[in-house]
CSV table of N, CA, C and O in Angstrom, one decimal:
chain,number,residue,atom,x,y,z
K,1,UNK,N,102.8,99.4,108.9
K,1,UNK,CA,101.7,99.6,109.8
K,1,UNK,C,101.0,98.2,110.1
K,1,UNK,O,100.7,97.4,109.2
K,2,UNK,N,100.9,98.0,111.6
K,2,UNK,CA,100.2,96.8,111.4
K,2,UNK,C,98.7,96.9,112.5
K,2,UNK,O,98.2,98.0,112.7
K,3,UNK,N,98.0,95.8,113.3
K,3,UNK,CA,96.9,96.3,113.6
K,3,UNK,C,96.7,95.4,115.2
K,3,UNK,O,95.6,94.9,115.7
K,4,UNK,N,97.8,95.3,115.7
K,4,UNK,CA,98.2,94.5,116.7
K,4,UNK,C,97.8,95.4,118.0
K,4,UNK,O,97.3,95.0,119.1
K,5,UNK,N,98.0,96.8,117.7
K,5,UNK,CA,97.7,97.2,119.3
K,5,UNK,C,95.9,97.3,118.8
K,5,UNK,O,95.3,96.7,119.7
K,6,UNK,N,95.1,97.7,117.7
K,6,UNK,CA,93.4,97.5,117.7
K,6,UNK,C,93.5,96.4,118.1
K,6,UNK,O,93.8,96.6,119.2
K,7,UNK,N,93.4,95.2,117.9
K,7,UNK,CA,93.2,93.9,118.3
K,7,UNK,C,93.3,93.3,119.6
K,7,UNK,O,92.7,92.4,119.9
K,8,UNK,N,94.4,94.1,120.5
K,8,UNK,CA,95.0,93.9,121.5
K,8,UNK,C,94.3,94.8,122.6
K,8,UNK,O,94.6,94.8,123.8
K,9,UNK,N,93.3,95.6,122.0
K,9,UNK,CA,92.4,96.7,123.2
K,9,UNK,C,91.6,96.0,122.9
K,9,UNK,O,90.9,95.6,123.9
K,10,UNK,N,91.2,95.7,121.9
K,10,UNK,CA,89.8,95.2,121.4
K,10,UNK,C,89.3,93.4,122.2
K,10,UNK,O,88.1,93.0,122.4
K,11,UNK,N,90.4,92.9,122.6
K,11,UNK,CA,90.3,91.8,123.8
K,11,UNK,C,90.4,92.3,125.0
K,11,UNK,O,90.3,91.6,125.9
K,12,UNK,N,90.6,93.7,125.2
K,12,UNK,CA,91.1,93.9,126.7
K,12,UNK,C,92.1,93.7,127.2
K,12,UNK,O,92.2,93.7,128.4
K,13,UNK,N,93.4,93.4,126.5
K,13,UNK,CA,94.5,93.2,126.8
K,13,UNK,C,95.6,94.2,126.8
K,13,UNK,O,95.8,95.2,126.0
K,14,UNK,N,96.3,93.9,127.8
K,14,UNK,CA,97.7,95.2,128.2
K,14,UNK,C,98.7,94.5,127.1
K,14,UNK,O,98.6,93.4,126.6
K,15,UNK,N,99.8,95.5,127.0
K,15,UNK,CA,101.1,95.1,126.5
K,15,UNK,C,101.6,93.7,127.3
K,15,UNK,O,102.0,92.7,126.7
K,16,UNK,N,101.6,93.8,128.5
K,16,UNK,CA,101.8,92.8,129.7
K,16,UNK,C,101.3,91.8,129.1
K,16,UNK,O,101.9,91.0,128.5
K,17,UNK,N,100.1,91.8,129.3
K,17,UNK,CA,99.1,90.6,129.0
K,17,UNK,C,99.2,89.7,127.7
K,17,UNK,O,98.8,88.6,127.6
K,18,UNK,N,99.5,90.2,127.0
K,18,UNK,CA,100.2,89.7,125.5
K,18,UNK,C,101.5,89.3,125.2
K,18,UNK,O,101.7,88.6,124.2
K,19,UNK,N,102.2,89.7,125.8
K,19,UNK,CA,103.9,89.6,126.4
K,19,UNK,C,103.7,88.0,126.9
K,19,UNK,O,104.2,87.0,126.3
K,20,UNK,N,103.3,87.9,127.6
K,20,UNK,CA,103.0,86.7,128.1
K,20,UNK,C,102.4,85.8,127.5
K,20,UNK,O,102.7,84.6,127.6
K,21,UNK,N,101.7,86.3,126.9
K,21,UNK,CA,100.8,85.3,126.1
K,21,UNK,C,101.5,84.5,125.0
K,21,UNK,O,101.3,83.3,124.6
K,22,UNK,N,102.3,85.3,124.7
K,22,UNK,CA,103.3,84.7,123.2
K,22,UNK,C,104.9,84.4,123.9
K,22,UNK,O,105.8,83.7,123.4
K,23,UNK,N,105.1,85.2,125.1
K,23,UNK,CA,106.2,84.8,125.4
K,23,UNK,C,107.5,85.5,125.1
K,23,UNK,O,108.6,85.0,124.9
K,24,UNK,N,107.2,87.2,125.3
K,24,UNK,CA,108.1,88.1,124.9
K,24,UNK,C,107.9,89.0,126.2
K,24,UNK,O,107.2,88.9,127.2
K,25,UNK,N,109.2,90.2,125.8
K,25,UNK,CA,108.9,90.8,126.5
K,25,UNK,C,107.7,92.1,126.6
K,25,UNK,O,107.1,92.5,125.5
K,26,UNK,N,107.4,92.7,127.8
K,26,UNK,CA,106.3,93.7,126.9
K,26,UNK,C,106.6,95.2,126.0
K,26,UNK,O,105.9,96.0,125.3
K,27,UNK,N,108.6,95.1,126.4
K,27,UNK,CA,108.5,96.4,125.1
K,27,UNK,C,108.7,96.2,123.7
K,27,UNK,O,108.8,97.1,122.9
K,28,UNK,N,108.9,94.4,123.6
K,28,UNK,CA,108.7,93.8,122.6
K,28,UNK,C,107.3,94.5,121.7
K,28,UNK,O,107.2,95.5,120.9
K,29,UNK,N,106.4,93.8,122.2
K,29,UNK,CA,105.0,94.4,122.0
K,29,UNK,C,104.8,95.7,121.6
K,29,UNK,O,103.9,95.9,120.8
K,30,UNK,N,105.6,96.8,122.1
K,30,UNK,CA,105.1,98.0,122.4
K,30,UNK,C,106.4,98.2,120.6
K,30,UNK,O,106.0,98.7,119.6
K,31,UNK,N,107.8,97.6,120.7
K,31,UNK,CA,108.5,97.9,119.1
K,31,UNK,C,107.4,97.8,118.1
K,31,UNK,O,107.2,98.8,117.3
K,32,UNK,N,106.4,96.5,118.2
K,32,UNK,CA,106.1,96.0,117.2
K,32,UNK,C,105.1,96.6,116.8
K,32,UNK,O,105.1,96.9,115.6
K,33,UNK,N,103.7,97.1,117.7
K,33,UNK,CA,102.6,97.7,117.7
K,33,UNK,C,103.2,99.8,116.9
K,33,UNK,O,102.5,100.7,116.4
K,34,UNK,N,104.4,99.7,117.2
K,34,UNK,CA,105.1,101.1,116.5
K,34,UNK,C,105.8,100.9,115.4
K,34,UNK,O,106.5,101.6,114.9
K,35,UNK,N,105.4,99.6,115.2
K,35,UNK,CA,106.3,99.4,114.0
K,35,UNK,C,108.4,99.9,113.9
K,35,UNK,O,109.2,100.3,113.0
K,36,UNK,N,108.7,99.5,114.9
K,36,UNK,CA,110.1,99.7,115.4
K,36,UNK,C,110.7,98.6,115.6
K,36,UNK,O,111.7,98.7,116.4
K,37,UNK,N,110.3,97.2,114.8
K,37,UNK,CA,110.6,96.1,115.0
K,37,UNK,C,109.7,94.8,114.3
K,37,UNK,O,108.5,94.7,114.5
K,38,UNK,N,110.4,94.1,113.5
K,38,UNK,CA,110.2,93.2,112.6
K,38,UNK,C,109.8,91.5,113.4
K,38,UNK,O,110.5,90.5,113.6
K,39,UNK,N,108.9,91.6,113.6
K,39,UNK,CA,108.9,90.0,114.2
K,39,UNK,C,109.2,89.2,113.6
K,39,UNK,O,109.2,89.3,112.4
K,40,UNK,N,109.8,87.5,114.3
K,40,UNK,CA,110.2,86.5,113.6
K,40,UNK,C,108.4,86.2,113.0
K,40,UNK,O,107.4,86.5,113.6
K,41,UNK,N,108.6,85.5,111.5
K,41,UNK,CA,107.1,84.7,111.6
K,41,UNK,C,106.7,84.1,112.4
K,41,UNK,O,105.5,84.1,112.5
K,42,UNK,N,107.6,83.3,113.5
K,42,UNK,CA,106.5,82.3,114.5
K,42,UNK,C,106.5,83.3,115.7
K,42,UNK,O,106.0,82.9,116.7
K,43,UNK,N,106.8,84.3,115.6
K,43,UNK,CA,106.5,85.3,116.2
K,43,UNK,C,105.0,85.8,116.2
K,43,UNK,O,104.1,85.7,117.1
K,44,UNK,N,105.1,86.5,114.8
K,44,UNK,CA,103.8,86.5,114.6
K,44,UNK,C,102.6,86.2,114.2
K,44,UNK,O,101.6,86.8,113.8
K,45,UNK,N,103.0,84.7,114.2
K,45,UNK,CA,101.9,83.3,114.2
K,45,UNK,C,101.3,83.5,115.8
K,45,UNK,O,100.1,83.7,116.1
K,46,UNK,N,102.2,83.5,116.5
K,46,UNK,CA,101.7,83.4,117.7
K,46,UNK,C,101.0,84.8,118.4
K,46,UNK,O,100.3,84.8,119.4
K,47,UNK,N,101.4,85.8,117.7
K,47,UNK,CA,100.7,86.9,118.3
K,47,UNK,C,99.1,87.0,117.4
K,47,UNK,O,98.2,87.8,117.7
K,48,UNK,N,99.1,86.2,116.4
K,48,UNK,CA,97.8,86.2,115.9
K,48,UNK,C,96.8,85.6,116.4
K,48,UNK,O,95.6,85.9,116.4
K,49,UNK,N,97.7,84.2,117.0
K,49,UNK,CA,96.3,83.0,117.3
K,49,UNK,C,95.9,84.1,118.5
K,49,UNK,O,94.7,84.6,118.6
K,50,UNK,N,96.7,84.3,119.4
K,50,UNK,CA,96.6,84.9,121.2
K,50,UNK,C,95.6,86.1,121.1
K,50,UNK,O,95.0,86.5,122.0
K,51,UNK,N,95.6,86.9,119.4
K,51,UNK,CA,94.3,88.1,119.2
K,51,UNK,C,93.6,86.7,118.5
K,51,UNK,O,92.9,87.2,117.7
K,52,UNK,N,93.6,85.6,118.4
K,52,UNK,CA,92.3,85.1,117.9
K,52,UNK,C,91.7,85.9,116.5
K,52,UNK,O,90.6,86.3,116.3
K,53,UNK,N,93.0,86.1,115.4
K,53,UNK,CA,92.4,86.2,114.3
K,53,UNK,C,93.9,85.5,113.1
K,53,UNK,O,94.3,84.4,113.3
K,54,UNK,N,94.4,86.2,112.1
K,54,UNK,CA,94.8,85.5,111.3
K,54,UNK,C,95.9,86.4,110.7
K,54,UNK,O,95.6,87.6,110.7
K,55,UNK,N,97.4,86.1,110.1
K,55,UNK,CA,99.0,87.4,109.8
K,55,UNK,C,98.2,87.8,108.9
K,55,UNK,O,97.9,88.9,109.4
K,56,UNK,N,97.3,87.8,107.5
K,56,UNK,CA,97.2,88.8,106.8
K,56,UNK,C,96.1,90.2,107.4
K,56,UNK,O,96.1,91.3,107.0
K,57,UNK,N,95.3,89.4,108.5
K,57,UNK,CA,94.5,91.1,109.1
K,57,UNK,C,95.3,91.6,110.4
K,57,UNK,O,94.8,92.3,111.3
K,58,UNK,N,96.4,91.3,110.4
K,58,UNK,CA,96.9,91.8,111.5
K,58,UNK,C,98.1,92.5,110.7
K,58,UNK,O,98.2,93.6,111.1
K,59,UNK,N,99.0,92.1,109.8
K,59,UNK,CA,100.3,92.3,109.0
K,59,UNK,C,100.2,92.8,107.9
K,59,UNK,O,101.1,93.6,107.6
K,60,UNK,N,99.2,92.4,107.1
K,60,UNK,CA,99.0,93.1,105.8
K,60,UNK,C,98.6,94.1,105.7
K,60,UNK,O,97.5,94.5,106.2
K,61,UNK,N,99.9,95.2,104.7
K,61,UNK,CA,99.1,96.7,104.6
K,61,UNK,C,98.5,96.5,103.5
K,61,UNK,O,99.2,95.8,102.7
K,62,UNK,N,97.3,96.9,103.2
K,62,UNK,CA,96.5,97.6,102.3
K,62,UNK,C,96.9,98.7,101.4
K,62,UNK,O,96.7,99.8,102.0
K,63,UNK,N,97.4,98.8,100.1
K,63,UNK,CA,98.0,99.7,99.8
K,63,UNK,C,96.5,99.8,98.4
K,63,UNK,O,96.1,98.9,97.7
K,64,UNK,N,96.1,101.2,98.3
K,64,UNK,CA,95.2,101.4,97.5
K,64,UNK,C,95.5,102.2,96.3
K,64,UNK,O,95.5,103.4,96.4
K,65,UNK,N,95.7,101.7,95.1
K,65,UNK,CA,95.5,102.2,93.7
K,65,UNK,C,94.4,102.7,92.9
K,65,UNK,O,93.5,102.2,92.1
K,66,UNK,N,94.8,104.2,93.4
K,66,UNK,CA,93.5,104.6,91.9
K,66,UNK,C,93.9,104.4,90.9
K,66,UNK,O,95.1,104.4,90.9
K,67,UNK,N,93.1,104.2,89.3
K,67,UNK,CA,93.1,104.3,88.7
K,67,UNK,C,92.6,105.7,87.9
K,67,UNK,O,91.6,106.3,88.2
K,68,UNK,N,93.6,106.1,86.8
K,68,UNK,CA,93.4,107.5,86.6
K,68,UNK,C,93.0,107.2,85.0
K,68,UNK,O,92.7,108.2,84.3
């Protein structure tokens, strides 16, 4: 799971608009936001700066352990 398509409404931006921005195509965008596709890292270096934030809040899952 990652958090590319929140980020990517959350600027106002289309699949299009971000396609562009980093330089892919836009069903690129649309694998990755479905998790149907693995970006290169400078892949998604660059889809981070273009949401203006940083790979661990856009790429990192959160996996939560109770303790029993």
């Amino acid at each position: 799971m990652n958090r590319v398509r929140e980020y990517r409404k959350d600027l106002n931006f289309t699949q299009m608009d971000l396609a562009q921005l980093v330089g892919v195509a836009r069903q690129t965008i649309n694998l990755i936001e479905n998790d149907n596709y693995n970006p290169s890292l400078a892949l998604c270096i660059n889809i981070a700066r273009a949401l203006d934030t940083d790979l661990n809040t856009l790429f990192w899952e959160e996996i939560n352990h109770e303790k029993q």
